Amino acid sequence: MAAFPEGFAACADLDPVYAKGLRDAAAAGVEVLCYRCDISPEEIRLSRRIAWRDAPTVTA
């Protein structure tokens, strides 16, 4: 199984409109929560919170 970097990335290379919308929403004050999930045929269960790797930098 391939190893993936820890954390969430919006995958702008596959869907740049989604990635931009997510960044714009965060910049407007929307709290973006990212969670690792355990997936089985019966359920999807939140495992733990993970970092948003390409989150916009907040400036004051």
Steps between C-alpha positions, in 0.01 A plus 500: 500500500635845408578745777317831489617822667318573824236768468239626255571682174227641275650334189507816289657315207183287463238761591638855513152654534429294814842580647457872438149495646624324813785751544263793439252364754774460761626852429144627555491339845354153438661247735631208293521173694700209359472146637658168419230236448484124544293356215339157490209354300274570798600852601722802476636596842692817589835396639688818596549858397782568252671814373396685185837503321424768241290728722526870420726702725307726734628856524385760748 
